Amino acid sequence: MIKLLSVAIVTALFLESFKCIVVSHLKCRCPQCWTDWFDRDDPSGSGDWETFSNLYKENPGKICRKPQGIEATTLSGLSVAAAGEVIFKNDATSGFVCRNVDQTQKKMYSDYRVRFSCHPPFCGGGVCWTDWFDCDNPSSTGDWELLKDLRKENPGKICENPLYIEAVTTDTMTPAISTGETFYIFNPTQGFVCRNKDQRKRMCRDYKVRFG
């Protein structure tokens, strides 16, 4: 009985690996598994040091040993590009470091948080995300990134019942919730819609979305 169970487990793991190989061959990647956000330091000293080695030690079991990627934002949700500061390190091996000495403007420097992407089997409390999708721009009535339209244009790339949705600007990766704009639709069952007529400047920014 134990031997049969072992064979079944090995077979299942092989099939899962084979499925990912096939998906990669078709240029559709397996979904990312993101860890929780981590914020171990602030810029009050020499800078904000969110190094992988320290985060890995301080959070046992919460970060995979060899992350595939890293994402950093300010605590208020701004992307690194939108914050506009000089970054010393920003990679999955080293982690993230923003040194005060590298900044040109004398101001209160940003406090950052980071998270890492791992292979799907590591998805403990993490979320498995799709690719980013951008099927519209705000040149007409607004930016309409509806789930039904995205499904038609990207068959097999979005799960049947998404639980989460994330929207960011296409130019600076700024989270939609940090732009100050008003959204007509913003949920995982319908998608995302920003209408120009709802904005003060009568024009939305261009957004892209992904589903978890």
PDB file of N, CA and C in Angstrom, residues 7-74:
ATOM      1  N   VAL A   7       4.418   5.555  -5.533  1.00  0.00           N
ATOM      2  CA  VAL A   7       4.417   5.599  -6.992  1.00  0.00           C
ATOM      3  C   VAL A   7       3.436   6.650  -7.485  1.00  0.00           C
ATOM      4  N   ALA A   8       2.256   6.709  -6.843  1.00  0.00           N
ATOM      5  CA  ALA A   8       1.235   7.681  -7.248  1.00  0.00           C
ATOM      6  C   ALA A   8       1.715   9.103  -7.051  1.00  0.00           C
ATOM      7  N   ILE A   9       2.391   9.358  -5.927  1.00  0.00           N
ATOM      8  CA  ILE A   9       2.896  10.698  -5.631  1.00  0.00           C
ATOM      9  C   ILE A   9       3.960  11.103  -6.647  1.00  0.00           C
ATOM     10  N   VAL A  10       4.898  10.202  -6.929  1.00  0.00           N
ATOM     11  CA  VAL A  10       5.963  10.475  -7.894  1.00  0.00           C
ATOM     12  C   VAL A  10       5.366  10.752  -9.275  1.00  0.00           C
ATOM     13  N   THR A  11       4.364   9.931  -9.666  1.00  0.00           N
ATOM     14  CA  THR A  11       3.712  10.113 -10.961  1.00  0.00           C
ATOM     15  C   THR A  11       3.041  11.474 -11.058  1.00  0.00           C
ATOM     16  N   ALA A  12       2.351  11.853  -9.971  1.00  0.00           N
ATOM     17  CA  ALA A  12       1.668  13.155  -9.954  1.00  0.00           C
ATOM     18  C   ALA A  12       2.658  14.301 -10.082  1.00  0.00           C
ATOM     19  N   LEU A  13       3.788  14.202  -9.367  1.00  0.00           N
ATOM     20  CA  LEU A  13       4.802  15.246  -9.442  1.00  0.00           C
ATOM     21  C   LEU A  13       5.406  15.325 -10.834  1.00  0.00           C
ATOM     22  N   PHE A  14       5.618  14.157 -11.460  1.00  0.00           N
ATOM     23  CA  PHE A  14       6.167  14.136 -12.816  1.00  0.00           C
ATOM     24  C   PHE A  14       5.216  14.806 -13.795  1.00  0.00           C
ATOM     25  N   LEU A  15       3.917  14.474 -13.693  1.00  0.00           N
ATOM     26  CA  LEU A  15       2.925  15.054 -14.598  1.00  0.00           C
ATOM     27  C   LEU A  15       2.828  16.559 -14.423  1.00  0.00           C
ATOM     28  N   GLU A  16       2.921  17.024 -13.174  1.00  0.00           N
ATOM     29  CA  GLU A  16       2.855  18.461 -12.920  1.00  0.00           C
ATOM     30  C   GLU A  16       4.061  19.158 -13.537  1.00  0.00           C
ATOM     31  N   SER A  17       5.260  18.535 -13.400  1.00  0.00           N
ATOM     32  CA  SER A  17       6.467  19.112 -13.988  1.00  0.00           C
ATOM     33  C   SER A  17       6.360  19.130 -15.506  1.00  0.00           C
ATOM     34  N   PHE A  18       5.828  18.009 -16.072  1.00  0.00           N
ATOM     35  CA  PHE A  18       5.683  17.910 -17.522  1.00  0.00           C
ATOM     36  C   PHE A  18       4.725  18.974 -18.033  1.00  0.00           C
ATOM     37  N   LYS A  19       3.628  19.216 -17.270  1.00  0.00           N
ATOM     38  CA  LYS A  19       2.649  20.221 -17.678  1.00  0.00           C
ATOM     39  C   LYS A  19       3.300  21.592 -17.747  1.00  0.00           C
ATOM     40  N   CYS A  20       4.143  21.925 -16.771  1.00  0.00           N
ATOM     41  CA  CYS A  20       4.823  23.222 -16.760  1.00  0.00           C
ATOM     42  C   CYS A  20       5.796  23.345 -17.927  1.00  0.00           C
ATOM     43  N   ILE A  21       6.455  22.225 -18.286  1.00  0.00           N
ATOM     44  CA  ILE A  21       7.385  22.240 -19.415  1.00  0.00           C
ATOM     45  C   ILE A  21       6.616  22.529 -20.699  1.00  0.00           C
ATOM     46  N   VAL A  22       5.453  21.864 -20.875  1.00  0.00           N
ATOM     47  CA  VAL A  22       4.634  22.074 -22.060  1.00  0.00           C
ATOM     48  C   VAL A  22       4.143  23.503 -22.123  1.00  0.00           C
ATOM     49  N   VAL A  23       3.684  24.020 -20.988  1.00  0.00           N
ATOM     50  CA  VAL A  23       3.183  25.395 -20.934  1.00  0.00           C
ATOM     51  C   VAL A  23       4.291  26.369 -21.300  1.00  0.00           C
ATOM     52  N   SER A  24       5.506  26.134 -20.767  1.00  0.00           N
ATOM     53  CA  SER A  24       6.639  27.003 -21.082  1.00  0.00           C
ATOM     54  C   SER A  24       6.965  26.945 -22.565  1.00  0.00           C
ATOM     55  N   HIS A  25       6.864  25.735 -23.140  1.00  0.00           N
ATOM     56  CA  HIS A  25       7.159  25.562 -24.565  1.00  0.00           C
ATOM     57  C   HIS A  25       6.172  26.366 -25.410  1.00  0.00           C
ATOM     58  N   LEU A  26       4.932  26.492 -24.941  1.00  0.00           N
ATOM     59  CA  LEU A  26       3.918  27.255 -25.666  1.00  0.00           C
ATOM     60  C   LEU A  26       3.998  28.741 -25.349  1.00  0.00           C
ATOM     61  N   LYS A  27       5.032  29.137 -24.609  1.00  0.00           N
ATOM     62  CA  LYS A  27       5.259  30.531 -24.242  1.00  0.00           C
ATOM     63  C   LYS A  27       4.166  31.077 -23.310  1.00  0.00           C
ATOM     64  N   CYS A  28       3.571  30.188 -22.515  1.00  0.00           N
ATOM     65  CA  CYS A  28       2.644  30.591 -21.460  1.00  0.00           C
ATOM     66  C   CYS A  28       3.258  30.095 -20.162  1.00  0.00           C
ATOM     67  N   ARG A  29       3.643  30.998 -19.278  1.00  0.00           N
ATOM     68  CA  ARG A  29       4.367  30.572 -18.087  1.00  0.00           C
ATOM     69  C   ARG A  29       3.424  30.077 -17.000  1.00  0.00           C
ATOM     70  N   CYS A  30       3.956  29.259 -16.107  1.00  0.00           N
ATOM     71  CA  CYS A  30       3.194  28.843 -14.939  1.00  0.00           C
ATOM     72  C   CYS A  30       2.999  30.060 -14.043  1.00  0.00           C
ATOM     73  N   PRO A  31       1.893  30.103 -13.284  1.00  0.00           N
ATOM     74  CA  PRO A  31       1.621  31.295 -12.494  1.00  0.00           C
ATOM     75  C   PRO A  31       2.667  31.541 -11.420  1.00  0.00           C
ATOM     76  N   GLN A  32       2.856  32.813 -11.088  1.00  0.00           N
ATOM     77  CA  GLN A  32       3.785  33.170 -10.034  1.00  0.00           C
ATOM     78  C   GLN A  32       3.149  32.961  -8.673  1.00  0.00           C
ATOM     79  N   CYS A  33       3.975  32.632  -7.728  1.00  0.00           N
ATOM     80  CA  CYS A  33       3.527  32.506  -6.355  1.00  0.00           C
ATOM     81  C   CYS A  33       4.235  33.585  -5.555  1.00  0.00           C
ATOM     82  N   TRP A  34       3.504  34.546  -5.054  1.00  0.00           N
ATOM     83  CA  TRP A  34       4.110  35.655  -4.323  1.00  0.00           C
ATOM     84  C   TRP A  34       4.045  35.429  -2.818  1.00  0.00           C
ATOM     85  N   THR A  35       5.120  35.768  -2.145  1.00  0.00           N
ATOM     86  CA  THR A  35       5.132  35.707  -0.690  1.00  0.00           C
ATOM     87  C   THR A  35       4.341  36.886  -0.123  1.00  0.00           C
ATOM     88  N   ASP A  36       4.260  36.937   1.197  1.00  0.00           N
ATOM     89  CA  ASP A  36       3.697  38.115   1.845  1.00  0.00           C
ATOM     90  C   ASP A  36       4.673  39.284   1.666  1.00  0.00           C
ATOM     91  N   TRP A  37       4.220  40.482   2.007  1.00  0.00           N
ATOM     92  CA  TRP A  37       5.106  41.651   1.986  1.00  0.00           C
ATOM     93  C   TRP A  37       5.952  41.672   3.261  1.00  0.00           C
ATOM     94  N   PHE A  38       7.203  42.123   3.120  1.00  0.00           N
ATOM     95  CA  PHE A  38       8.116  42.224   4.269  1.00  0.00           C
ATOM     96  C   PHE A  38       8.686  43.639   4.353  1.00  0.00           C
ATOM     97  N   ASP A  39       8.790  44.121   5.580  1.00  0.00           N
ATOM     98  CA  ASP A  39       9.344  45.456   5.820  1.00  0.00           C
ATOM     99  C   ASP A  39      10.139  45.397   7.123  1.00  0.00           C
ATOM    100  N   ARG A  40      11.432  45.134   7.020  1.00  0.00           N
ATOM    101  CA  ARG A  40      12.269  44.939   8.199  1.00  0.00           C
ATOM    102  C   ARG A  40      13.052  46.183   8.614  1.00  0.00           C
ATOM    103  N   ASP A  41      13.086  47.189   7.761  1.00  0.00           N
ATOM    104  CA  ASP A  41      13.936  48.342   8.020  1.00  0.00           C
ATOM    105  C   ASP A  41      13.223  49.618   7.574  1.00  0.00           C
ATOM    106  N   ASP A  42      13.749  50.753   7.993  1.00  0.00           N
ATOM    107  CA  ASP A  42      13.253  52.047   7.518  1.00  0.00           C
ATOM    108  C   ASP A  42      14.469  52.915   7.199  1.00  0.00           C
ATOM    109  N   PRO A  43      14.275  54.040   6.514  1.00  0.00           N
ATOM    110  CA  PRO A  43      15.415  54.838   6.050  1.00  0.00           C
ATOM    111  C   PRO A  43      16.017  55.787   7.082  1.00  0.00           C
ATOM    112  N   SER A  44      15.706  55.595   8.348  1.00  0.00           N
ATOM    113  CA  SER A  44      16.170  56.540   9.372  1.00  0.00           C
ATOM    114  C   SER A  44      17.684  56.485   9.598  1.00  0.00           C
ATOM    115  N   GLY A  45      18.331  55.349   9.302  1.00  0.00           N
ATOM    116  CA  GLY A  45      19.776  55.229   9.484  1.00  0.00           C
ATOM    117  C   GLY A  45      20.513  55.556   8.204  1.00  0.00           C
ATOM    118  N   SER A  46      21.183  54.550   7.641  1.00  0.00           N
ATOM    119  CA  SER A  46      21.932  54.749   6.396  1.00  0.00           C
ATOM    120  C   SER A  46      21.063  54.513   5.162  1.00  0.00           C
ATOM    121  N   GLY A  47      19.848  54.016   5.373  1.00  0.00           N
ATOM    122  CA  GLY A  47      18.957  53.740   4.250  1.00  0.00           C
ATOM    123  C   GLY A  47      17.996  52.619   4.602  1.00  0.00           C
ATOM    124  N   ASP A  48      17.278  52.132   3.613  1.00  0.00           N
ATOM    125  CA  ASP A  48      16.314  51.047   3.810  1.00  0.00           C
ATOM    126  C   ASP A  48      16.932  49.760   3.273  1.00  0.00           C
ATOM    127  N   TRP A  49      17.278  48.840   4.178  1.00  0.00           N
ATOM    128  CA  TRP A  49      17.966  47.603   3.827  1.00  0.00           C
ATOM    129  C   TRP A  49      17.020  46.419   3.980  1.00  0.00           C
ATOM    130  N   GLU A  50      16.411  46.022   2.870  1.00  0.00           N
ATOM    131  CA  GLU A  50      15.522  44.856   2.848  1.00  0.00           C
ATOM    132  C   GLU A  50      16.267  43.720   2.140  1.00  0.00           C
ATOM    133  N   THR A  51      17.372  43.282   2.733  1.00  0.00           N
ATOM    134  CA  THR A  51      18.227  42.277   2.095  1.00  0.00           C
ATOM    135  C   THR A  51      17.622  40.875   2.211  1.00  0.00           C
ATOM    136  N   PHE A  52      17.828  40.082   1.162  1.00  0.00           N
ATOM    137  CA  PHE A  52      17.268  38.729   1.137  1.00  0.00           C
ATOM    138  C   PHE A  52      17.813  37.875   2.281  1.00  0.00           C
ATOM    139  N   SER A  53      19.119  37.954   2.538  1.00  0.00           N
ATOM    140  CA  SER A  53      19.721  37.107   3.573  1.00  0.00           C
ATOM    141  C   SER A  53      19.084  37.352   4.937  1.00  0.00           C
ATOM    142  N   ASN A  54      18.869  38.608   5.291  1.00  0.00           N
ATOM    143  CA  ASN A  54      18.258  38.921   6.586  1.00  0.00           C
ATOM    144  C   ASN A  54      16.780  38.533   6.627  1.00  0.00           C
ATOM    145  N   LEU A  55      16.057  38.820   5.547  1.00  0.00           N
ATOM    146  CA  LEU A  55      14.633  38.481   5.516  1.00  0.00           C
ATOM    147  C   LEU A  55      14.422  36.969   5.574  1.00  0.00           C
ATOM    148  N   TYR A  56      15.294  36.224   4.899  1.00  0.00           N
ATOM    149  CA  TYR A  56      15.194  34.765   4.892  1.00  0.00           C
ATOM    150  C   TYR A  56      15.412  34.195   6.300  1.00  0.00           C
ATOM    151  N   LYS A  57      16.390  34.764   7.032  1.00  0.00           N
ATOM    152  CA  LYS A  57      16.669  34.312   8.402  1.00  0.00           C
ATOM    153  C   LYS A  57      15.556  34.710   9.372  1.00  0.00           C
ATOM    154  N   GLU A  58      15.042  35.918   9.202  1.00  0.00           N
ATOM    155  CA  GLU A  58      14.059  36.450  10.147  1.00  0.00           C
ATOM    156  C   GLU A  58      12.643  35.920   9.914  1.00  0.00           C
ATOM    157  N   ASN A  59      12.420  35.292   8.755  1.00  0.00           N
ATOM    158  CA  ASN A  59      11.077  34.785   8.427  1.00  0.00           C
ATOM    159  C   ASN A  59      11.162  33.336   7.961  1.00  0.00           C
ATOM    160  N   PRO A  60      11.520  32.418   8.870  1.00  0.00           N
ATOM    161  CA  PRO A  60      11.706  31.013   8.480  1.00  0.00           C
ATOM    162  C   PRO A  60      10.453  30.389   7.873  1.00  0.00           C
ATOM    163  N   GLY A  61      10.657  29.770   6.697  1.00  0.00           N
ATOM    164  CA  GLY A  61       9.557  29.082   6.028  1.00  0.00           C
ATOM    165  C   GLY A  61       8.644  29.970   5.216  1.00  0.00           C
ATOM    166  N   LYS A  62       8.885  31.279   5.220  1.00  0.00           N
ATOM    167  CA  LYS A  62       7.987  32.197   4.522  1.00  0.00           C
ATOM    168  C   LYS A  62       8.529  32.673   3.181  1.00  0.00           C
ATOM    169  N   ILE A  63       9.795  32.349   2.894  1.00  0.00           N
ATOM    170  CA  ILE A  63      10.401  32.737   1.618  1.00  0.00           C
ATOM    171  C   ILE A  63      11.141  31.525   1.060  1.00  0.00           C
ATOM    172  N   CYS A  64      10.953  31.229  -0.225  1.00  0.00           N
ATOM    173  CA  CYS A  64      11.657  30.098  -0.823  1.00  0.00           C
ATOM    174  C   CYS A  64      13.159  30.379  -0.887  1.00  0.00           C
ATOM    175  N   ARG A  65      13.937  29.323  -0.995  1.00  0.00           N
ATOM    176  CA  ARG A  65      15.393  29.463  -0.938  1.00  0.00           C
ATOM    177  C   ARG A  65      15.958  30.196  -2.145  1.00  0.00           C
ATOM    178  N   LYS A  66      15.349  29.992  -3.308  1.00  0.00           N
ATOM    179  CA  LYS A  66      15.823  30.649  -4.532  1.00  0.00           C
ATOM    180  C   LYS A  66      14.657  31.335  -5.244  1.00  0.00           C
ATOM    181  N   PRO A  67      14.320  32.545  -4.832  1.00  0.00           N
ATOM    182  CA  PRO A  67      13.206  33.268  -5.456  1.00  0.00           C
ATOM    183  C   PRO A  67      13.456  33.512  -6.941  1.00  0.00           C
ATOM    184  N   GLN A  68      12.364  33.595  -7.692  1.00  0.00           N
ATOM    185  CA  GLN A  68      12.453  33.864  -9.131  1.00  0.00           C
ATOM    186  C   GLN A  68      12.411  35.348  -9.449  1.00  0.00           C
ATOM    187  N   GLY A  69      11.882  36.129  -8.519  1.00  0.00           N
ATOM    188  CA  GLY A  69      11.775  37.561  -8.766  1.00  0.00           C
ATOM    189  C   GLY A  69      11.524  38.324  -7.479  1.00  0.00           C
ATOM    190  N   ILE A  70      11.548  39.639  -7.576  1.00  0.00           N
ATOM    191  CA  ILE A  70      11.317  40.498  -6.417  1.00  0.00           C
ATOM    192  C   ILE A  70      10.466  41.687  -6.854  1.00  0.00           C
ATOM    193  N   GLU A  71       9.633  42.178  -5.956  1.00  0.00           N
ATOM    194  CA  GLU A  71       8.848  43.388  -6.203  1.00  0.00           C
ATOM    195  C   GLU A  71       8.979  44.285  -4.985  1.00  0.00           C
ATOM    196  N   ALA A  72       9.215  45.553  -5.215  1.00  0.00           N
ATOM    197  CA  ALA A  72       9.347  46.516  -4.124  1.00  0.00           C
ATOM    198  C   ALA A  72       8.421  47.694  -4.377  1.00  0.00           C
ATOM    199  N   THR A  73       7.763  48.154  -3.319  1.00  0.00           N
ATOM    200  CA  THR A  73       6.949  49.364  -3.389  1.00  0.00           C
ATOM    201  C   THR A  73       7.154  50.145  -2.097  1.00  0.00           C
ATOM    202  N   THR A  74       6.773  51.397  -2.110  1.00  0.00           N
ATOM    203  CA  THR A  74       6.780  52.160  -0.861  1.00  0.00           C
ATOM    204  C   THR A  74       5.619  51.667  -0.016  1.00  0.00           C
TER     205      THR A  74
END
